[in-house]
């Protein structure tokens, strides 16, 4: 979901977006893009460019992290869309102070920053501290369609969401989104991203970028895609929630 929202904002809405990957390098959102996109060799050498969280942490600990070096730690996925690759090695912990610094730097270069944080890897209390201390514009929580797992999500009272998303929504499992909103008394929006075999296959094969751009172009030519349409609706919500339009309005008026 994070990858698709980032591509939609960059491709459809011409927004400068940064994806922040909070897990181990090569996993999760990174695995959806071709390895050649994330692992960029240095000219004339077999080494990788010094990017990602591990490099950010080293620069931060040596008090060398500035705006120019911050950009060097990101990788371009497509026009207007960059990513901070994950940690190298295992056992890297979420550093609230480093996240605060990264958020400060990212705000100088990007319109919207999407943090891909897995609540299974990060304690809910830490997520709450991040929200309180760093001023995130909002939190999106992806819901499972399995009822037992869904009950577990809503038992976690501290998880305050700006919106919920039923990812890969399949009406065939008889989980009606209206019933979910009513049963759990959701006061925030609920988005349903429809199931797509093409999306699932593209994600598994690491060719999501090409598939998504093709679907977006087809949608723009009148061949309607419910998957792309809901992505655009979710992206519009994110722009409104983040104050993107207000920010751009101030820049234009100035």
PDB file of C-alpha atoms in Angstrom:
ATOM      1  CA  UNK A   1       0.000   0.000   0.000  1.00  0.00           C
ATOM      2  CA  UNK A   2       2.793   2.420   0.880  1.00  0.00           C
ATOM      3  CA  UNK A   3       4.545   1.812  -2.434  1.00  0.00           C
ATOM      4  CA  UNK A   4       1.361   2.291  -4.469  1.00  0.00           C
ATOM      5  CA  UNK A   5       0.355   5.454  -2.616  1.00  0.00           C
ATOM      6  CA  UNK A   6       3.835   6.877  -3.135  1.00  0.00           C
ATOM      7  CA  UNK A   7       3.707   6.124  -6.874  1.00  0.00           C
ATOM      8  CA  UNK A   8       0.211   7.608  -7.165  1.00  0.00           C
ATOM      9  CA  UNK A   9       1.229  10.846  -5.452  1.00  0.00           C
ATOM     10  CA  UNK A  10       4.343  11.166  -7.602  1.00  0.00           C
ATOM     11  CA  UNK A  11       2.885  10.017 -10.939  1.00  0.00           C
ATOM     12  CA  UNK A  12      -0.688  11.338 -10.827  1.00  0.00           C
ATOM     13  CA  UNK A  13      -0.397  14.372  -8.557  1.00  0.00           C
ATOM     14  CA  UNK A  14       3.208  15.495  -9.254  1.00  0.00           C
ATOM     15  CA  UNK A  15       4.069  15.481  -5.548  1.00  0.00           C
ATOM     16  CA  UNK A  16       7.664  15.084  -4.359  1.00  0.00           C
ATOM     17  CA  UNK A  17       7.463  11.994  -2.140  1.00  0.00           C
ATOM     18  CA  UNK A  18       9.897  10.176   0.141  1.00  0.00           C
ATOM     19  CA  UNK A  19       9.261   6.576   1.225  1.00  0.00           C
ATOM     20  CA  UNK A  20      10.902   5.797   4.556  1.00  0.00           C
ATOM     21  CA  UNK A  21      11.513   2.064   4.984  1.00  0.00           C
ATOM     22  CA  UNK A  22      11.860   1.173   8.664  1.00  0.00           C
ATOM     23  CA  UNK A  23      12.806  -2.497   8.328  1.00  0.00           C
ATOM     24  CA  UNK A  24      15.825  -4.534   7.256  1.00  0.00           C
ATOM     25  CA  UNK A  25      17.293  -3.711   3.860  1.00  0.00           C
ATOM     26  CA  UNK A  26      15.752  -5.561   0.924  1.00  0.00           C
ATOM     27  CA  UNK A  27      12.531  -6.528   2.718  1.00  0.00           C
ATOM     28  CA  UNK A  28       8.960  -5.245   2.723  1.00  0.00           C
ATOM     29  CA  UNK A  29       8.399  -2.214   0.460  1.00  0.00           C
ATOM     30  CA  UNK A  30      11.902  -2.468  -1.038  1.00  0.00           C
ATOM     31  CA  UNK A  31      11.206  -5.988  -2.302  1.00  0.00           C
ATOM     32  CA  UNK A  32       8.427  -4.606  -4.524  1.00  0.00           C
ATOM     33  CA  UNK A  33      10.897  -2.704  -6.699  1.00  0.00           C
ATOM     34  CA  UNK A  34      13.593  -4.200  -8.950  1.00  0.00           C
ATOM     35  CA  UNK A  35      16.857  -4.783  -7.029  1.00  0.00           C
ATOM     36  CA  UNK A  36      18.674  -2.589  -9.563  1.00  0.00           C
ATOM     37  CA  UNK A  37      16.579   0.375  -8.375  1.00  0.00           C
ATOM     38  CA  UNK A  38      17.481   0.049  -4.685  1.00  0.00           C
ATOM     39  CA  UNK A  39      21.058  -1.244  -4.984  1.00  0.00           C
ATOM     40  CA  UNK A  40      22.883   1.328  -7.066  1.00  0.00           C
ATOM     41  CA  UNK A  41      26.607   0.533  -7.610  1.00  0.00           C
ATOM     42  CA  UNK A  42      29.208   3.266  -7.409  1.00  0.00           C
ATOM     43  CA  UNK A  43      30.717   4.111 -10.809  1.00  0.00           C
ATOM     44  CA  UNK A  44      33.772   1.941 -11.433  1.00  0.00           C
ATOM     45  CA  UNK A  45      33.281  -0.113  -8.265  1.00  0.00           C
ATOM     46  CA  UNK A  46      31.247  -3.057  -7.030  1.00  0.00           C
ATOM     47  CA  UNK A  47      30.229  -1.359  -3.806  1.00  0.00           C
ATOM     48  CA  UNK A  48      26.811   0.092  -3.080  1.00  0.00           C
ATOM     49  CA  UNK A  49      26.250   3.793  -2.704  1.00  0.00           C
ATOM     50  CA  UNK A  50      26.315   4.861   0.977  1.00  0.00           C
ATOM     51  CA  UNK A  51      22.559   5.163   1.402  1.00  0.00           C
ATOM     52  CA  UNK A  52      19.864   3.961   3.761  1.00  0.00           C
ATOM     53  CA  UNK A  53      19.288   3.985   7.508  1.00  0.00           C
ATOM     54  CA  UNK A  54      22.665   2.532   8.409  1.00  0.00           C
ATOM     55  CA  UNK A  55      24.410   5.438   6.690  1.00  0.00           C
ATOM     56  CA  UNK A  56      22.029   7.952   8.250  1.00  0.00           C
ATOM     57  CA  UNK A  57      22.779   6.516  11.678  1.00  0.00           C
ATOM     58  CA  UNK A  58      26.560   6.694  11.155  1.00  0.00           C
ATOM     59  CA  UNK A  59      26.377  10.301   9.963  1.00  0.00           C
ATOM     60  CA  UNK A  60      24.081  11.247  12.822  1.00  0.00           C
ATOM     61  CA  UNK A  61      26.297   9.678  15.483  1.00  0.00           C
ATOM     62  CA  UNK A  62      29.309  11.577  14.095  1.00  0.00           C
ATOM     63  CA  UNK A  63      27.286  14.818  13.889  1.00  0.00           C
ATOM     64  CA  UNK A  64      27.826  15.019  10.137  1.00  0.00           C
ATOM     65  CA  UNK A  65      24.227  14.697   8.954  1.00  0.00           C
ATOM     66  CA  UNK A  66      23.290  17.796   6.966  1.00  0.00           C
ATOM     67  CA  UNK A  67      20.828  18.478   4.142  1.00  0.00           C
ATOM     68  CA  UNK A  68      23.215  17.542   1.322  1.00  0.00           C
ATOM     69  CA  UNK A  69      24.384  14.288   2.892  1.00  0.00           C
ATOM     70  CA  UNK A  70      20.792  13.412   3.757  1.00  0.00           C
ATOM     71  CA  UNK A  71      19.831  13.405   0.062  1.00  0.00           C
ATOM     72  CA  UNK A  72      22.797  11.122  -0.672  1.00  0.00           C
ATOM     73  CA  UNK A  73      21.259   8.557   1.685  1.00  0.00           C
ATOM     74  CA  UNK A  74      18.119   8.273  -0.455  1.00  0.00           C
ATOM     75  CA  UNK A  75      17.561   6.374  -3.712  1.00  0.00           C
ATOM     76  CA  UNK A  76      15.366   7.505  -6.606  1.00  0.00           C
ATOM     77  CA  UNK A  77      12.674   4.969  -7.484  1.00  0.00           C
ATOM     78  CA  UNK A  78      11.018   7.087 -10.181  1.00  0.00           C
ATOM     79  CA  UNK A  79      10.600  10.771 -11.005  1.00  0.00           C
ATOM     80  CA  UNK A  80       9.507  12.609  -7.828  1.00  0.00           C
ATOM     81  CA  UNK A  81       9.668   9.426  -5.731  1.00  0.00           C
ATOM     82  CA  UNK A  82      12.672   8.534  -3.532  1.00  0.00           C
ATOM     83  CA  UNK A  83      13.173   5.923  -0.823  1.00  0.00           C
ATOM     84  CA  UNK A  84      15.373   5.558   2.243  1.00  0.00           C
ATOM     85  CA  UNK A  85      16.425   1.888   2.140  1.00  0.00           C
ATOM     86  CA  UNK A  86      16.275  -0.172   5.309  1.00  0.00           C
ATOM     87  CA  UNK A  87      18.945  -1.130   7.817  1.00  0.00           C
ATOM     88  CA  UNK A  88      21.897  -3.337   6.910  1.00  0.00           C
ATOM     89  CA  UNK A  89      22.129  -6.338   9.212  1.00  0.00           C
ATOM     90  CA  UNK A  90      19.778  -7.278  12.023  1.00  0.00           C
ATOM     91  CA  UNK A  91      18.831  -5.863  15.363  1.00  0.00           C
ATOM     92  CA  UNK A  92      18.581  -2.184  14.387  1.00  0.00           C
ATOM     93  CA  UNK A  93      16.300  -0.323  16.765  1.00  0.00           C
ATOM     94  CA  UNK A  94      13.949   2.544  16.147  1.00  0.00           C
ATOM     95  CA  UNK A  95      15.755   5.713  17.225  1.00  0.00           C
ATOM     96  CA  UNK A  96      13.315   8.474  18.084  1.00  0.00           C
ATOM     97  CA  UNK A  97      16.048  11.124  18.028  1.00  0.00           C
ATOM     98  CA  UNK A  98      17.281   9.999  14.604  1.00  0.00           C
ATOM     99  CA  UNK A  99      13.733   9.880  13.253  1.00  0.00           C
ATOM    100  CA  UNK A 100      13.209  13.446  14.437  1.00  0.00           C
ATOM    101  CA  UNK A 101      16.340  14.552  12.559  1.00  0.00           C
ATOM    102  CA  UNK A 102      15.294  12.672   9.422  1.00  0.00           C
ATOM    103  CA  UNK A 103      11.854  14.246   9.545  1.00  0.00           C
ATOM    104  CA  UNK A 104      13.435  17.684   9.828  1.00  0.00           C
ATOM    105  CA  UNK A 105      15.705  17.057   6.816  1.00  0.00           C
ATOM    106  CA  UNK A 106      12.983  15.409   4.738  1.00  0.00           C
ATOM    107  CA  UNK A 107      10.678  18.384   5.211  1.00  0.00           C
ATOM    108  CA  UNK A 108      13.193  20.573   3.390  1.00  0.00           C
ATOM    109  CA  UNK A 109      13.296  18.392   0.265  1.00  0.00           C
ATOM    110  CA  UNK A 110       9.919  16.640  -0.031  1.00  0.00           C
ATOM    111  CA  UNK A 111       6.245  17.573  -0.061  1.00  0.00           C
ATOM    112  CA  UNK A 112       5.020  14.364   1.609  1.00  0.00           C
ATOM    113  CA  UNK A 113       6.941  11.698   3.555  1.00  0.00           C
ATOM    114  CA  UNK A 114       5.434   8.210   3.928  1.00  0.00           C
ATOM    115  CA  UNK A 115       6.814   6.205   6.884  1.00  0.00           C
ATOM    116  CA  UNK A 116       6.387   2.458   6.389  1.00  0.00           C
ATOM    117  CA  UNK A 117       6.296   1.207   9.988  1.00  0.00           C
ATOM    118  CA  UNK A 118       5.206  -2.331  10.872  1.00  0.00           C
ATOM    119  CA  UNK A 119       3.340  -2.360  14.170  1.00  0.00           C
ATOM    120  CA  UNK A 120       4.491  -5.954  14.719  1.00  0.00           C
ATOM    121  CA  UNK A 121       8.106  -4.773  14.862  1.00  0.00           C
ATOM    122  CA  UNK A 122       7.604  -1.508  16.727  1.00  0.00           C
ATOM    123  CA  UNK A 123       5.878  -1.322  20.108  1.00  0.00           C
ATOM    124  CA  UNK A 124       2.620   0.624  20.039  1.00  0.00           C
ATOM    125  CA  UNK A 125       3.902   2.871  22.829  1.00  0.00           C
ATOM    126  CA  UNK A 126       6.867   3.806  20.649  1.00  0.00           C
ATOM    127  CA  UNK A 127       4.553   4.628  17.746  1.00  0.00           C
ATOM    128  CA  UNK A 128       2.545   6.816  20.102  1.00  0.00           C
ATOM    129  CA  UNK A 129       5.715   8.568  21.259  1.00  0.00           C
ATOM    130  CA  UNK A 130       6.721   9.210  17.667  1.00  0.00           C
ATOM    131  CA  UNK A 131       3.324  10.669  16.863  1.00  0.00           C
ATOM    132  CA  UNK A 132       3.407  12.866  19.954  1.00  0.00           C
ATOM    133  CA  UNK A 133       6.993  13.999  19.638  1.00  0.00           C
ATOM    134  CA  UNK A 134       7.410  14.354  15.888  1.00  0.00           C
ATOM    135  CA  UNK A 135       4.039  15.642  14.779  1.00  0.00           C
ATOM    136  CA  UNK A 136       3.121  13.117  12.100  1.00  0.00           C
ATOM    137  CA  UNK A 137       0.247  14.415   9.985  1.00  0.00           C
ATOM    138  CA  UNK A 138      -1.569  11.117  10.382  1.00  0.00           C
ATOM    139  CA  UNK A 139      -1.397   7.346  10.676  1.00  0.00           C
ATOM    140  CA  UNK A 140      -2.907   4.831   8.248  1.00  0.00           C
ATOM    141  CA  UNK A 141      -3.543   1.325   9.555  1.00  0.00           C
ATOM    142  CA  UNK A 142      -3.963  -1.541   7.097  1.00  0.00           C
ATOM    143  CA  UNK A 143      -6.609  -3.959   8.353  1.00  0.00           C
ATOM    144  CA  UNK A 144      -6.686  -7.729   7.812  1.00  0.00           C
ATOM    145  CA  UNK A 145      -9.846  -9.296   6.403  1.00  0.00           C
ATOM    146  CA  UNK A 146      -9.701 -12.285   8.748  1.00  0.00           C
ATOM    147  CA  UNK A 147     -12.246 -11.487  11.470  1.00  0.00           C
ATOM    148  CA  UNK A 148     -10.145 -12.962  14.289  1.00  0.00           C
ATOM    149  CA  UNK A 149      -7.184 -10.780  13.343  1.00  0.00           C
ATOM    150  CA  UNK A 150      -9.445  -7.780  12.851  1.00  0.00           C
ATOM    151  CA  UNK A 151     -10.700  -8.125  16.420  1.00  0.00           C
ATOM    152  CA  UNK A 152      -7.098  -8.140  17.613  1.00  0.00           C
ATOM    153  CA  UNK A 153      -6.315  -4.858  15.848  1.00  0.00           C
ATOM    154  CA  UNK A 154      -9.189  -3.017  17.480  1.00  0.00           C
ATOM    155  CA  UNK A 155      -8.312  -4.373  20.920  1.00  0.00           C
ATOM    156  CA  UNK A 156      -5.128  -2.273  20.702  1.00  0.00           C
ATOM    157  CA  UNK A 157      -6.763   0.867  22.045  1.00  0.00           C
ATOM    158  CA  UNK A 158      -3.650   3.061  21.690  1.00  0.00           C
ATOM    159  CA  UNK A 159      -3.548   2.762  17.906  1.00  0.00           C
ATOM    160  CA  UNK A 160      -5.083   6.066  16.863  1.00  0.00           C
ATOM    161  CA  UNK A 161      -5.572   6.149  13.106  1.00  0.00           C
ATOM    162  CA  UNK A 162      -6.420   8.978  10.734  1.00  0.00           C
ATOM    163  CA  UNK A 163      -7.870   6.338   8.402  1.00  0.00           C
ATOM    164  CA  UNK A 164      -8.089   2.581   7.973  1.00  0.00           C
ATOM    165  CA  UNK A 165      -7.439   0.589   4.816  1.00  0.00           C
ATOM    166  CA  UNK A 166      -8.739  -2.839   3.864  1.00  0.00           C
ATOM    167  CA  UNK A 167      -5.897  -3.890   1.597  1.00  0.00           C
ATOM    168  CA  UNK A 168      -6.606  -6.355  -1.246  1.00  0.00           C
ATOM    169  CA  UNK A 169     -10.310  -6.154  -0.373  1.00  0.00           C
ATOM    170  CA  UNK A 170     -12.242  -9.146  -1.655  1.00  0.00           C
ATOM    171  CA  UNK A 171     -16.024  -8.942  -1.357  1.00  0.00           C
ATOM    172  CA  UNK A 172     -16.101 -12.726  -1.731  1.00  0.00           C
ATOM    173  CA  UNK A 173     -14.928 -13.212   1.866  1.00  0.00           C
ATOM    174  CA  UNK A 174     -18.185 -11.565   2.983  1.00  0.00           C
ATOM    175  CA  UNK A 175     -16.494  -8.873   5.032  1.00  0.00           C
ATOM    176  CA  UNK A 176     -18.617  -5.836   4.273  1.00  0.00           C
ATOM    177  CA  UNK A 177     -16.813  -2.523   4.797  1.00  0.00           C
ATOM    178  CA  UNK A 178     -20.000  -0.789   5.953  1.00  0.00           C
ATOM    179  CA  UNK A 179     -20.489  -3.447   8.622  1.00  0.00           C
ATOM    180  CA  UNK A 180     -16.867  -3.005   9.765  1.00  0.00           C
ATOM    181  CA  UNK A 181     -17.388   0.739  10.179  1.00  0.00           C
ATOM    182  CA  UNK A 182     -20.628   0.203  12.085  1.00  0.00           C
ATOM    183  CA  UNK A 183     -19.440  -2.652  14.331  1.00  0.00           C
ATOM    184  CA  UNK A 184     -16.248  -0.930  15.443  1.00  0.00           C
ATOM    185  CA  UNK A 185     -17.772   2.554  15.517  1.00  0.00           C
ATOM    186  CA  UNK A 186     -15.113   4.004  13.201  1.00  0.00           C
ATOM    187  CA  UNK A 187     -15.209   7.784  13.141  1.00  0.00           C
ATOM    188  CA  UNK A 188     -12.380   7.935  10.587  1.00  0.00           C
ATOM    189  CA  UNK A 189     -12.525   7.040   6.860  1.00  0.00           C
ATOM    190  CA  UNK A 190     -12.213   3.430   5.718  1.00  0.00           C
ATOM    191  CA  UNK A 191     -10.689   2.781   2.285  1.00  0.00           C
ATOM    192  CA  UNK A 192     -11.124  -0.530   0.452  1.00  0.00           C
ATOM    193  CA  UNK A 193      -8.420  -1.359  -2.077  1.00  0.00           C
ATOM    194  CA  UNK A 194      -9.903  -4.075  -4.307  1.00  0.00           C
ATOM    195  CA  UNK A 195      -8.177  -7.396  -4.826  1.00  0.00           C
ATOM    196  CA  UNK A 196      -6.143  -7.540  -8.024  1.00  0.00           C
ATOM    197  CA  UNK A 197      -4.405 -10.665  -9.280  1.00  0.00           C
ATOM    198  CA  UNK A 198      -2.218  -8.529 -11.556  1.00  0.00           C
ATOM    199  CA  UNK A 199      -1.081  -6.434  -8.601  1.00  0.00           C
ATOM    200  CA  UNK A 200      -0.337  -9.490  -6.474  1.00  0.00           C
ATOM    201  CA  UNK A 201       1.702 -11.148  -9.232  1.00  0.00           C
ATOM    202  CA  UNK A 202       3.603  -7.947 -10.026  1.00  0.00           C
ATOM    203  CA  UNK A 203       4.428  -7.451  -6.342  1.00  0.00           C
ATOM    204  CA  UNK A 204       5.654 -11.037  -5.947  1.00  0.00           C
ATOM    205  CA  UNK A 205       7.829 -10.778  -9.051  1.00  0.00           C
ATOM    206  CA  UNK A 206       9.388  -7.396  -8.194  1.00  0.00           C
ATOM    207  CA  UNK A 207       7.863  -5.573 -11.178  1.00  0.00           C
ATOM    208  CA  UNK A 208       5.292  -3.487  -9.351  1.00  0.00           C
ATOM    209  CA  UNK A 209       6.650  -0.206 -10.717  1.00  0.00           C
ATOM    210  CA  UNK A 210       6.123  -1.150 -14.389  1.00  0.00           C
ATOM    211  CA  UNK A 211       2.718  -2.731 -13.717  1.00  0.00           C
ATOM    212  CA  UNK A 212       1.453   0.233 -11.726  1.00  0.00           C
ATOM    213  CA  UNK A 213       2.510   2.813 -14.315  1.00  0.00           C
ATOM    214  CA  UNK A 214       0.868   0.761 -17.087  1.00  0.00           C
ATOM    215  CA  UNK A 215      -2.393   0.502 -15.112  1.00  0.00           C
ATOM    216  CA  UNK A 216      -2.330   4.238 -14.365  1.00  0.00           C
ATOM    217  CA  UNK A 217      -1.897   5.132 -18.032  1.00  0.00           C
ATOM    218  CA  UNK A 218      -4.701   2.766 -19.052  1.00  0.00           C
ATOM    219  CA  UNK A 219      -6.943   4.292 -16.375  1.00  0.00           C
ATOM    220  CA  UNK A 220      -6.164   7.775 -17.676  1.00  0.00           C
ATOM    221  CA  UNK A 221      -7.154   6.705 -21.189  1.00  0.00           C
ATOM    222  CA  UNK A 222     -10.626   5.676 -20.087  1.00  0.00           C
ATOM    223  CA  UNK A 223     -10.062   1.995 -19.256  1.00  0.00           C
ATOM    224  CA  UNK A 224     -11.268   2.313 -15.685  1.00  0.00           C
ATOM    225  CA  UNK A 225      -9.394   0.465 -12.952  1.00  0.00           C
ATOM    226  CA  UNK A 226     -11.107   0.260  -9.562  1.00  0.00           C
ATOM    227  CA  UNK A 227      -7.697  -0.424  -7.989  1.00  0.00           C
ATOM    228  CA  UNK A 228      -6.184   2.801  -9.391  1.00  0.00           C
ATOM    229  CA  UNK A 229      -9.359   4.782  -8.645  1.00  0.00           C
ATOM    230  CA  UNK A 230      -9.256   3.843  -4.947  1.00  0.00           C
ATOM    231  CA  UNK A 231      -5.520   4.573  -4.810  1.00  0.00           C
ATOM    232  CA  UNK A 232      -6.234   8.055  -6.139  1.00  0.00           C
ATOM    233  CA  UNK A 233      -8.985   8.562  -3.567  1.00  0.00           C
ATOM    234  CA  UNK A 234      -6.628   7.507  -0.763  1.00  0.00           C
ATOM    235  CA  UNK A 235      -3.853   9.738  -2.118  1.00  0.00           C
ATOM    236  CA  UNK A 236      -6.223  12.699  -2.229  1.00  0.00           C
ATOM    237  CA  UNK A 237      -7.089  12.075   1.415  1.00  0.00           C
ATOM    238  CA  UNK A 238      -3.392  12.007   2.332  1.00  0.00           C
ATOM    239  CA  UNK A 239      -2.773  15.315   0.550  1.00  0.00           C
ATOM    240  CA  UNK A 240      -5.718  16.899   2.363  1.00  0.00           C
ATOM    241  CA  UNK A 241      -4.684  15.438   5.736  1.00  0.00           C
ATOM    242  CA  UNK A 242      -1.070  16.544   5.372  1.00  0.00           C
ATOM    243  CA  UNK A 243      -1.996  20.111   4.438  1.00  0.00           C
ATOM    244  CA  UNK A 244      -0.210  19.779   1.086  1.00  0.00           C
ATOM    245  CA  UNK A 245      -2.649  22.069  -0.725  1.00  0.00           C
ATOM    246  CA  UNK A 246      -2.410  24.747   1.967  1.00  0.00           C
ATOM    247  CA  UNK A 247       1.379  24.590   1.837  1.00  0.00           C
ATOM    248  CA  UNK A 248       1.431  24.943  -1.957  1.00  0.00           C
ATOM    249  CA  UNK A 249      -1.073  27.761  -1.754  1.00  0.00           C
ATOM    250  CA  UNK A 250       1.226  29.732   0.563  1.00  0.00           C
ATOM    251  CA  UNK A 251       4.174  29.169  -1.764  1.00  0.00           C
ATOM    252  CA  UNK A 252       2.220  30.394  -4.794  1.00  0.00           C
ATOM    253  CA  UNK A 253       0.898  33.452  -2.965  1.00  0.00           C
ATOM    254  CA  UNK A 254       4.418  34.314  -1.794  1.00  0.00           C
TER     255      UNK A 254
END
